[in-house]
Coordinates of C-alpha atoms and ligand atoms in Angstrom, one line a residue:
X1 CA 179.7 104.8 71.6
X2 CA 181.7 105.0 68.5
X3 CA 181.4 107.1 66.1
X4 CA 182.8 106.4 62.2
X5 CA 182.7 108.5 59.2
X6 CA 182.0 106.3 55.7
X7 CA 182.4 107.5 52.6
X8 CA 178.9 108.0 51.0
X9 CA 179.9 105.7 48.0
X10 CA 180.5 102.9 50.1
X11 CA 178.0 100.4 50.1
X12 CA 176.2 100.2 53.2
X13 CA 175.6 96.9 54.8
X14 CA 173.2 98.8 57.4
X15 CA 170.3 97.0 58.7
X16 CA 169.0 100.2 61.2
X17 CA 169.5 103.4 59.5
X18 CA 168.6 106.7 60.6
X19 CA 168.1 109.9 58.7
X20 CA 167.7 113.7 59.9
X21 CA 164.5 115.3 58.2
X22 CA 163.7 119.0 57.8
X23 CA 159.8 120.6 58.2
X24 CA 158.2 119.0 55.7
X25 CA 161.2 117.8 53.4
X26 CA 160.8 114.5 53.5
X27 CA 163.7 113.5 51.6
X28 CA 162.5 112.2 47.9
X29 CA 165.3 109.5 47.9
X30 CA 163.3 107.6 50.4
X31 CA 161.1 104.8 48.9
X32 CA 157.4 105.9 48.0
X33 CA 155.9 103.6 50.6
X34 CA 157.8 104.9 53.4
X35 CA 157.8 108.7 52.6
X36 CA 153.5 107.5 52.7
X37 CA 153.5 105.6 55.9
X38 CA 155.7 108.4 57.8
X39 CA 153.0 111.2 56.2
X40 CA 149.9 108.5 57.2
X41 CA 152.0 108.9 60.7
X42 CA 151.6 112.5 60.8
X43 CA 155.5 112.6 60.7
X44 CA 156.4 116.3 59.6
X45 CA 160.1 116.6 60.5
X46 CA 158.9 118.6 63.2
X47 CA 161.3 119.1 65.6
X48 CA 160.9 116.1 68.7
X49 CA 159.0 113.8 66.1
X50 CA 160.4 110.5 65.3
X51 CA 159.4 107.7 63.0
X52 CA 160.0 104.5 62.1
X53 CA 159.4 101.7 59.1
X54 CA 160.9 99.1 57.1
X55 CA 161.8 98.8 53.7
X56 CA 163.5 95.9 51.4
X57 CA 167.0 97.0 50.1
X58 CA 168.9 94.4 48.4
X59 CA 166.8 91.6 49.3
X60 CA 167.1 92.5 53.0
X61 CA 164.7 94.5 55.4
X62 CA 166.1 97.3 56.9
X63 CA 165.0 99.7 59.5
X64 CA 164.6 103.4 58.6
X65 CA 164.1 106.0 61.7
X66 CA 162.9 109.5 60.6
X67 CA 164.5 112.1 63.1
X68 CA 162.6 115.6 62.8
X69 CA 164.5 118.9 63.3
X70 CA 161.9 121.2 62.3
X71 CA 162.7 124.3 59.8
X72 CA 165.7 125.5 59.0
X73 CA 165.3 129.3 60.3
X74 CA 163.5 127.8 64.1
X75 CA 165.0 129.9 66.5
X76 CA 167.1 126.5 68.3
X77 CA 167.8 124.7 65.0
X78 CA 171.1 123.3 66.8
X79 CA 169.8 122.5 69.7
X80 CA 166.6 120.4 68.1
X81 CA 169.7 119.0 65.7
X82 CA 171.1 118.0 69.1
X83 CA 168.3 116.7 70.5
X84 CA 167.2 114.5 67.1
X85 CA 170.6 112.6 67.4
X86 CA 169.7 112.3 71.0
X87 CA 166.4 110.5 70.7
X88 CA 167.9 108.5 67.8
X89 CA 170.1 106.6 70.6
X90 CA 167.9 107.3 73.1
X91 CA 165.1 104.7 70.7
X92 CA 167.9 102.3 69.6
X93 CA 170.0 101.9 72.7
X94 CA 168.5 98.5 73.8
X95 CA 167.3 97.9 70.5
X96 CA 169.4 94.4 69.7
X97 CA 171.0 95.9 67.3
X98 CA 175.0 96.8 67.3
X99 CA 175.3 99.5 64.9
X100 CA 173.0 102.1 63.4
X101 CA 174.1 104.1 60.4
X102 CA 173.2 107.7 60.1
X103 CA 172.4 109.2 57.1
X104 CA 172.9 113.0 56.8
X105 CA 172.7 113.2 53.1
X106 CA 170.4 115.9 51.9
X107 CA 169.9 117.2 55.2
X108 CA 171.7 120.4 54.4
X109 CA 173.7 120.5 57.7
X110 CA 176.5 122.4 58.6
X111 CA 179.5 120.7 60.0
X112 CA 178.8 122.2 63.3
X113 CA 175.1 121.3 63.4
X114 CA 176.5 117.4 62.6
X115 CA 178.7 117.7 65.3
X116 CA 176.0 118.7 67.3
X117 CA 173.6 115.5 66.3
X118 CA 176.8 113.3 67.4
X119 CA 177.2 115.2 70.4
X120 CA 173.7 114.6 71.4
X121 CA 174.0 110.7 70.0
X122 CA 176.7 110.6 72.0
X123 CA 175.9 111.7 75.1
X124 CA 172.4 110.1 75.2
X125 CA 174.3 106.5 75.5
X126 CA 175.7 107.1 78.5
X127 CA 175.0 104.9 81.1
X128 CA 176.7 103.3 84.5
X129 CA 176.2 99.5 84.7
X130 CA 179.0 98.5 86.7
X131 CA 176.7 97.4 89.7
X132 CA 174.0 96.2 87.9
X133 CA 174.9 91.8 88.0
X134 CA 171.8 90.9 86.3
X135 CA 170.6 92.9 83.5
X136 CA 169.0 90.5 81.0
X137 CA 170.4 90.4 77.4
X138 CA 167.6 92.5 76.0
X139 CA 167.6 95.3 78.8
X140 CA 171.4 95.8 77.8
X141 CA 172.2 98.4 75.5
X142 CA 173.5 96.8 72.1
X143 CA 174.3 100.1 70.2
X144 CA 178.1 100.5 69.8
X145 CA 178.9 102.3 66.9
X146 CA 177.2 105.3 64.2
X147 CA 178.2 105.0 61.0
X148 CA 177.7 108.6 59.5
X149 CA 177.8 109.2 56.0
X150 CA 177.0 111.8 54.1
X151 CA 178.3 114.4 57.0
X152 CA 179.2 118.0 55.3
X153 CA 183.1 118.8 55.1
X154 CA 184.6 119.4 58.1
X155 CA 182.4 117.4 60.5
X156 CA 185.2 114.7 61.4
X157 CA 187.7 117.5 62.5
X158 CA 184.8 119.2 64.6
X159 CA 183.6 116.0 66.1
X160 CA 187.3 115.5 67.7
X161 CA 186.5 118.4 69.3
X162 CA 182.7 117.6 70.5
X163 CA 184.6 114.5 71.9
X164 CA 186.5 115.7 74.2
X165 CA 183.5 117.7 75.6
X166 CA 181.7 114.4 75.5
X167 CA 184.3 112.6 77.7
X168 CA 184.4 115.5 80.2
X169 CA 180.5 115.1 80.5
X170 CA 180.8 111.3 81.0
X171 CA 183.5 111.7 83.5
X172 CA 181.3 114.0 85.6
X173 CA 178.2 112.0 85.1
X174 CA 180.3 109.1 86.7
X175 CA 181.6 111.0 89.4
X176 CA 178.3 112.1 90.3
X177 CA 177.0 108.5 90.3
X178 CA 179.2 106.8 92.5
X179 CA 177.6 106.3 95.6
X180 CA 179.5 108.4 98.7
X181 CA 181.0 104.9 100.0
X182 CA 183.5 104.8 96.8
X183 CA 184.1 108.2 96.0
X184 CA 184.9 110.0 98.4
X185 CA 187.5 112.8 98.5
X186 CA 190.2 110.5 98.5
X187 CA 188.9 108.8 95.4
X188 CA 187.7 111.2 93.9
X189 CA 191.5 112.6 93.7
X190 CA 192.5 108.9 92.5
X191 CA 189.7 108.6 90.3
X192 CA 190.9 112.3 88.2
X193 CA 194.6 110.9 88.7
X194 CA 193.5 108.0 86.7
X195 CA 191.5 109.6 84.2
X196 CA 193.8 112.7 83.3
X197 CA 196.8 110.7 83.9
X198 CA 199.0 111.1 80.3
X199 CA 196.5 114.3 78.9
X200 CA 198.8 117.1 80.0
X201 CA 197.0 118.1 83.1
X202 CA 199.0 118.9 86.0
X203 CA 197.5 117.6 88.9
X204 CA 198.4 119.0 92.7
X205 CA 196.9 118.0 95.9
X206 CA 196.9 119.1 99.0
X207 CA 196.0 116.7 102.3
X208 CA 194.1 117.7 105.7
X209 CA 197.5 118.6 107.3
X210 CA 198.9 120.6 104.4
X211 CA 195.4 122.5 104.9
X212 CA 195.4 122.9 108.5
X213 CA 198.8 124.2 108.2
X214 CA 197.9 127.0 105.9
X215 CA 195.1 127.7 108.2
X216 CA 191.9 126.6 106.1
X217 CA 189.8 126.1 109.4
X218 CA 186.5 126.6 107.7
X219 CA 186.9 123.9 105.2
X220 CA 188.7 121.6 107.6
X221 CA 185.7 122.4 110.1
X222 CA 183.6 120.3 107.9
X223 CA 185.5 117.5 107.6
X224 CA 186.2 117.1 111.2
X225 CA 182.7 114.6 111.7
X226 CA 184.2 112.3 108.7
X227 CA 186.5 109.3 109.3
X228 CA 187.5 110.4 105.1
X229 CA 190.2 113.3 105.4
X230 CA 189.7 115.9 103.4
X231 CA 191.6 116.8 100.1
X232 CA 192.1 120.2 97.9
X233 CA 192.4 119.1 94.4
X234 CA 194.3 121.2 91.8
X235 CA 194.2 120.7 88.3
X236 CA 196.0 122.9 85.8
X237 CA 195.8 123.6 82.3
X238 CA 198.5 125.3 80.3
X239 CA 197.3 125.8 76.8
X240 CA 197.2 129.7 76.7
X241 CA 200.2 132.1 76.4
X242 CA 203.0 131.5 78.6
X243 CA 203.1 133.0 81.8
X244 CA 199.5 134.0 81.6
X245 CA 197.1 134.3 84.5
X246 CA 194.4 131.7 84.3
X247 CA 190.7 131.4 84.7
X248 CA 189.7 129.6 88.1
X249 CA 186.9 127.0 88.3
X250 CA 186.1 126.2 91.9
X251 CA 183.6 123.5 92.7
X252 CA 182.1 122.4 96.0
X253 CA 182.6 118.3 96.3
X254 CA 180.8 117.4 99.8
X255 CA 181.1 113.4 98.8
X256 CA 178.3 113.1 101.2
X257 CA 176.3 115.4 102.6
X258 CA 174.5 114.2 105.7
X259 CA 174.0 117.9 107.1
X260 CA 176.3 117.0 110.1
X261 CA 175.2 117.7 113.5
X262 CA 171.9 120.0 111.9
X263 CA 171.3 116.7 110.3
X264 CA 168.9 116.1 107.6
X265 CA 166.1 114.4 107.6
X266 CA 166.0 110.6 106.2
X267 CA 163.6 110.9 103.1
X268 CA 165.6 111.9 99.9
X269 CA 169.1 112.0 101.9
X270 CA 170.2 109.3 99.6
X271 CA 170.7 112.3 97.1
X272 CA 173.2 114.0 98.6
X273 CA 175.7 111.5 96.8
X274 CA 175.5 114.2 94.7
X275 CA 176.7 116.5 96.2
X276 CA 180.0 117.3 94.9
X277 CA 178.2 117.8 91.6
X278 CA 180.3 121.3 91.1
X279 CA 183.5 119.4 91.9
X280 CA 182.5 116.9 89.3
X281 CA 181.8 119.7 86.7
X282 CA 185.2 121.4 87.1
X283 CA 187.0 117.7 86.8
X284 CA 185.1 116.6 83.6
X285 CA 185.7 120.4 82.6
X286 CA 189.1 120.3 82.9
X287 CA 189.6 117.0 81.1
X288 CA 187.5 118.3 78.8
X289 CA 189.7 121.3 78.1
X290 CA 193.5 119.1 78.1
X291 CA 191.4 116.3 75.3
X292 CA 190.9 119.2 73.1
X293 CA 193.6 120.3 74.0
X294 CA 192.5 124.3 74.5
X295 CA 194.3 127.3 74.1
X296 CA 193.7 128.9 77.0
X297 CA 195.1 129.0 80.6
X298 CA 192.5 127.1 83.5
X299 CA 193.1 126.2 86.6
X300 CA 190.6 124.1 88.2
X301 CA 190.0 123.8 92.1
X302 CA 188.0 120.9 94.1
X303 CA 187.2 121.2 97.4
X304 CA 186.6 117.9 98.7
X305 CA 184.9 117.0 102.4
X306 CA 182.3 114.2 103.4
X307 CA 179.9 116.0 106.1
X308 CA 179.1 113.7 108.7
X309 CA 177.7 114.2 111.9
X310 CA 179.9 112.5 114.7
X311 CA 181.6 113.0 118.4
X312 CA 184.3 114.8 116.9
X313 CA 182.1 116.8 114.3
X314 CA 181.5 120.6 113.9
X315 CA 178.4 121.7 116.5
X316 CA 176.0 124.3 115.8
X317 CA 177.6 127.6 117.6
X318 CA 181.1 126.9 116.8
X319 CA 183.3 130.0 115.2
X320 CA 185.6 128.6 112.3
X321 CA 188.6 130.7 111.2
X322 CA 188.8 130.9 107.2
X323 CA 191.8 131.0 105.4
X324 CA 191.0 134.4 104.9
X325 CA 191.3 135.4 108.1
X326 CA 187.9 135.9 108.5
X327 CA 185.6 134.6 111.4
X328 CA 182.3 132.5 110.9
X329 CA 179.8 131.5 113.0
X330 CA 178.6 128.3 111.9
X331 CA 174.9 128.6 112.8
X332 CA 173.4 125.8 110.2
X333 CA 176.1 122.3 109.8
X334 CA 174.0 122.2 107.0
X335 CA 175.3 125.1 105.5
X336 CA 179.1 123.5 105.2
X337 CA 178.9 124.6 101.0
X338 CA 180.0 127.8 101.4
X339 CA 182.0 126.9 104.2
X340 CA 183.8 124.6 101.6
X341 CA 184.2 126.8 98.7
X342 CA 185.2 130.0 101.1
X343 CA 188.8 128.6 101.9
X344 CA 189.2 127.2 98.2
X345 CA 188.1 130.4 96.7
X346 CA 190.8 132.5 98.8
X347 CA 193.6 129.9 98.3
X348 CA 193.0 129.4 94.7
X349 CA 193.1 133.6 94.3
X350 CA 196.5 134.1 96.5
X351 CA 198.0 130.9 94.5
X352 CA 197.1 131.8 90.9
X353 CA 195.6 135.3 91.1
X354 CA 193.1 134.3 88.8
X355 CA 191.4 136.9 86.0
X356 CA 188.3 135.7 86.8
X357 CA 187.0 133.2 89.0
X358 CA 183.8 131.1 88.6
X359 CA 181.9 128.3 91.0
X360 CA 180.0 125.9 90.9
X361 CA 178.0 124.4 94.0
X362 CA 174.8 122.3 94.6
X363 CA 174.5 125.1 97.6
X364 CA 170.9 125.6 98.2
X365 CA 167.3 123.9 98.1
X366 CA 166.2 127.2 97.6
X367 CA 167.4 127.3 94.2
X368 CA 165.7 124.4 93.0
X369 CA 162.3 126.1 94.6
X370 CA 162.9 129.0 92.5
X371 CA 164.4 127.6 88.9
X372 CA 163.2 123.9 89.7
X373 CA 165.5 122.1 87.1
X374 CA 166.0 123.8 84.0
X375 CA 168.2 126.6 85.1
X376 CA 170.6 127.1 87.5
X377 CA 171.5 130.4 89.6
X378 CA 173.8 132.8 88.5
X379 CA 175.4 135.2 90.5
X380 CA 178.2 137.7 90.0
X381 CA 179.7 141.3 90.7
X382 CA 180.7 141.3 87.1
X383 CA 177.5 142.0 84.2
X384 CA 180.1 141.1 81.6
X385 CA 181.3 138.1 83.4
X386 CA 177.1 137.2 83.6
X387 CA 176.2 138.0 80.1
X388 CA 179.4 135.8 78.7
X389 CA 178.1 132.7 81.3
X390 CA 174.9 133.0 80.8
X391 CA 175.5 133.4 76.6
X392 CA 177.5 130.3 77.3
X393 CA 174.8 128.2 78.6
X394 CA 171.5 129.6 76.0
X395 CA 174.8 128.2 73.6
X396 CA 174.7 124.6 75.1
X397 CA 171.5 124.1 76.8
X398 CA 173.0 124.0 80.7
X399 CA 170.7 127.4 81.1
X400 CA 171.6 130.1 83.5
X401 CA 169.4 132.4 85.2
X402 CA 171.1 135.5 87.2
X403 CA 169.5 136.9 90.4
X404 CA 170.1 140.0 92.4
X405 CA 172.7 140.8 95.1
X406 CA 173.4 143.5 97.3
X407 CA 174.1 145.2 100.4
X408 CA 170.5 144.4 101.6
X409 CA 171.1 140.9 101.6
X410 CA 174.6 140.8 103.1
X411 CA 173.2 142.4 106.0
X412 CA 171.5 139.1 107.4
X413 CA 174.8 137.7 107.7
X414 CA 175.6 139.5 110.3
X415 CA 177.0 137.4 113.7
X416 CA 176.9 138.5 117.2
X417 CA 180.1 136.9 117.8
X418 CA 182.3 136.5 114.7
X419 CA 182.5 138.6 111.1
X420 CA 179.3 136.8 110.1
X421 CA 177.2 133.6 110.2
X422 CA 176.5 130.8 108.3
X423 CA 173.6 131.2 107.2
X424 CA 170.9 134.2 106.7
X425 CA 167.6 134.3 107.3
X426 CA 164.1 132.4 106.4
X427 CA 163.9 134.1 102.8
X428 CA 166.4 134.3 99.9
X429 CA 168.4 131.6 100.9
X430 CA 170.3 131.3 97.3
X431 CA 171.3 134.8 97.4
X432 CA 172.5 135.2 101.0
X433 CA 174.6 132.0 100.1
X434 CA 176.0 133.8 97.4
X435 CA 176.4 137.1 99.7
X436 CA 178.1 134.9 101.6
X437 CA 180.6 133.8 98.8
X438 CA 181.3 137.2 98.0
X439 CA 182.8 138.3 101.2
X440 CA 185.8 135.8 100.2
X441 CA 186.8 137.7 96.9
X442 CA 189.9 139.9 96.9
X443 CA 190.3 142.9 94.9
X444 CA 186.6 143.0 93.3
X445 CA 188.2 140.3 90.6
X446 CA 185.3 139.1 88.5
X447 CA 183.3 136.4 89.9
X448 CA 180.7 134.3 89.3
X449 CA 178.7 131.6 91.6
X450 CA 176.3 128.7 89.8
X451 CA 174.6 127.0 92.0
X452 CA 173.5 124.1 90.2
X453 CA 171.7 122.0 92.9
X454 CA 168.6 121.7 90.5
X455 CA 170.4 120.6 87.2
X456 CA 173.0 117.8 88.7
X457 CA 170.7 115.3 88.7
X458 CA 167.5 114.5 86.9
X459 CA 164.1 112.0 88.1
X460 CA 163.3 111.5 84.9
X461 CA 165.4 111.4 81.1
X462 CA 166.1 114.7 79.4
X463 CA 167.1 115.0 75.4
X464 CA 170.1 114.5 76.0
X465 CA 170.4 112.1 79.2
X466 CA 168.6 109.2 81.0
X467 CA 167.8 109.9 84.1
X468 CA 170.2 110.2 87.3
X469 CA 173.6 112.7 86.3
X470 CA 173.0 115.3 83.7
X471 CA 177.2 116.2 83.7
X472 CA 175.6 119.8 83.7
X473 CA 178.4 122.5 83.9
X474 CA 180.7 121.1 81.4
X475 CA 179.5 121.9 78.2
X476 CA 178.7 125.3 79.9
X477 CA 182.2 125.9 80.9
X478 CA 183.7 124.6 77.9
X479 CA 181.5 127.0 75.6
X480 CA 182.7 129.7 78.2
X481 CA 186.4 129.2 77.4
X482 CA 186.2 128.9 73.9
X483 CA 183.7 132.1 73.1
X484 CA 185.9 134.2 76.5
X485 CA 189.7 132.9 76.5
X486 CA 190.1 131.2 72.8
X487 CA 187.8 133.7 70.3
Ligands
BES501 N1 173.7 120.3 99.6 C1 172.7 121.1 100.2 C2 171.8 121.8 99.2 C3 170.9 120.9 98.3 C4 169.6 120.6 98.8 C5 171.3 120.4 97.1 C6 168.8 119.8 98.0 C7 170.5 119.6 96.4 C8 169.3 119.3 96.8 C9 173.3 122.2 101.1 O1 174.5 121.8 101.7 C10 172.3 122.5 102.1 O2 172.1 121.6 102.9 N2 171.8 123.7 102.1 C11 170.8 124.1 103.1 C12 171.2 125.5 103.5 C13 170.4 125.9 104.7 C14 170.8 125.1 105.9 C15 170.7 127.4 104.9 C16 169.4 124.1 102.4 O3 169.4 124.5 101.2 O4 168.5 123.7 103.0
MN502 MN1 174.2 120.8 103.5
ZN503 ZN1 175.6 120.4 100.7

């Protein structure tokens, strides 16, 4: 989608034009027949209502769409701002027509709140038709470009910004898409290679050998049931001061998550395509970060595995040896997440001995039986850490909730035969994953774990996405650096 900013005074060819429209504030240049028929439709400007009529203008009839984002003092102003340029694309995408102008006069935005309605307009078109070979003319989207005019000073500067973020989103969301039999961790290095390639981003990789060499048994244990070797993607950001120690984003990227020998059961298992959704997150994230070009220091850290089940795979029983030295007992194959991010979240701390580390993982169904899909879990050993993540994501809409940790928890880790197990027991299965997590960072550095396996991917369209890949984590992460690293 394009987005281009007119000069009010221009005359506007538009046949499809849109028009943001406040709690009752209709707006009084609108022709009297129009401003009735959208009253007769009970069309307030509340925020979520939409509208639409025709009028004649110069001899031709154009179609006017009435976007509500209720009053100006509503507690979520920029997020129903968002969500009105949303459903403007989300009505128009298949529409027929090419372009749709959107009129902000007289809506008495900021530049920030505009840049919000384009982020949402934005983001709403994505979709991923590459395998679709027979989509009709009229179930293919036709909407192209926005015309804005009227935006408030300092939109077009802002919206470069909002760009980039909306780029890192669609990169995810196409990442998470793919189905596991093209990407795959291979791929999904050669996919970031081509995307970042010329952006600034330094990209490092390391193969199963370079792995096994360092000793990152409990990452390489997963892979072993996969024909796909397994990869450690790098990606670093240099924006900030010189020299300076950088954030880490870790994210778990099992390509394929079969459960391995503890295999899962058939219904549903087609989901776990997605299930390098935090890997995804941290690679749209970081491109994200080089397209705006951030001032701030990031490293970003994929650990990539498909988990098969196989001859030569992991069994049920087996002890892995972590990078960290530490001993596991893998109880669960199904439980290969953690197993995953525990090797990339010590190498990534004795390679960049990051100031604060965060991760993102689709780790547990338990999350999604306690949050369901509007938030994901947080968990940290740092409240300030929490409170700037969780800030971060009531900022953007990719909504945090924190749960408890502690001692009590850790205990049902416990192994009979290595340092711990796995998995815990029948109850609390988010949190001893995340108690699990914990036991792999140094130094008490500040550290947080999302897992995000209800908000990756949606059954049915939100504001701001049809349904399949939300791209969640992203905007969360962005909002994170810029309020923590760049304020
Ligand atoms: N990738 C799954 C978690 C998941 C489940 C994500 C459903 C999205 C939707 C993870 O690897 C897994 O299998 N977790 C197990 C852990 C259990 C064996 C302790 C789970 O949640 O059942
Ligand atoms: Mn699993
Ligand atoms: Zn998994």
């Amino acid at each position: 989608m394009q987005i281009q900013f007119l000069d009010a005074s221009a005359p506007s060819p538009a046949r499809l034009v849109a028009r943001l429209v406040n709690q009752d504030a209709v707006p009084a240049d609108l022709e009297p027949v129009l401003a009735e028929a959208a009253k007769m439709a009970r069309f307030s400007g509340k925020g979520g209502q939409m509208f639409e009529g025709f009028a004649e203008r110069d001899g031709k009839v154009v179609r006017i769409a009435l976007a509500g984002i209720g009053a100006a003092d509503a507690k979520d102003r920029s997020g129903a701002i968002e969500k009105a340029g949303a459903a403007i694309v989300a009505k128009y995408l298949v529409s027929g027509e090419a372009e749709l102008t959107l009129d902000l006069t007289g809506a008495g935005l900021s530049a920030e709140e505009a840049g919000g309605a384009l982020l949402g307009a934005v983001l709403r078109s994505w979709r991923h038709d590459v395998y679709r070979t027979k989509l009709t003319d009229d179930k293919k989207p036709s909407l192209d470009r926005i015309l804005v005019v009227g935006a408030p000073e300092g939109t077009e500067a802002l919206w470069e910004i909002e760009q980039a973020v909306a780029t890192g989103v669609a990169f995810t969301r196409e990442l998470v898409t793919e189905p596991a039999n093209t990407i795959y961790p291979e791929t999904f290095v050669a996919r970031c290679r081509e995307k970042m390639d010329g952006t600034g981003l330094k990209i490092r990789v390391l193969d199963d050998d370079e792995m096994a060499a360092l000793g990152m048994g409990s990452l390489l244990g997963v892979a072993k049931g996969s024909v796909r070797p397994a990869r450690l993607l790098v990606m670093e950001w240099s924006g900030g001061a010189e020299g300076g120690k950088p954030v880490a984003f870790v994210g778990k990227g099992v390509t394929f998550d079969t459960g391995g020998i503890s295999l899962k059961p058939p219904a549903g298992m087609e989901d776990m395509k997605w299930d390098m959704g935090g890997a995804g997150a941290v690679a749209g994230t970081m491109l994200a970060l080089a397209l705006r070009k951030a001032k701030a220091n990031v490293v970003g850290v994929c650990g990539l595995v498909e988990n098969m089940p196989d001859g030569n795979a992991q069994r049920p029983g087996d002890v892995v040896t972590s990078l960290s030295g530490q001993t596991i007992e893998v109880i669960n194959t199904d439980a290969e997440g953690r197993l995953v991010l525990c090797d990339a979240l010590t190498w990534v701390q004795r390679e960049y001995s990051p100031t604060r580390i965060v991760d993102l993982a689709t780790l547990t169904g338990a999350i999604i039986a306690a949050l369901a899909h509007e938030y994901a879990g947080l968990f940290s050993n740092s409240d300030e850490l929490a409170a700037a993540l969780s800030a971060a994501g009531e900022a953007t809409g990719d909504r945090l909730w924190r749960f408890p940790m502690g001692t009590a928890y850790d205990k049902q880790l416990e192994s009979p035969i290595a340092d711990m197990k796995n998995v815990g027991g029948r109850f609390g299965g988010s949190i001893t994953a995340a108690q699990f997590l914990k036991r792999f960072i140094e130094n008490d550095t500040p550290w947080a774990h999302l897992d995000i396996a209800g908000t990756v991917w949606a059954d049915k369209p939100g504001a701001t996405w049809d349904k399949g890949a939300t791209g969640f984590g992203v905007r969360l992460l962005d909002r994170f650096v810029r309020d923590a690293l760049e304020a």
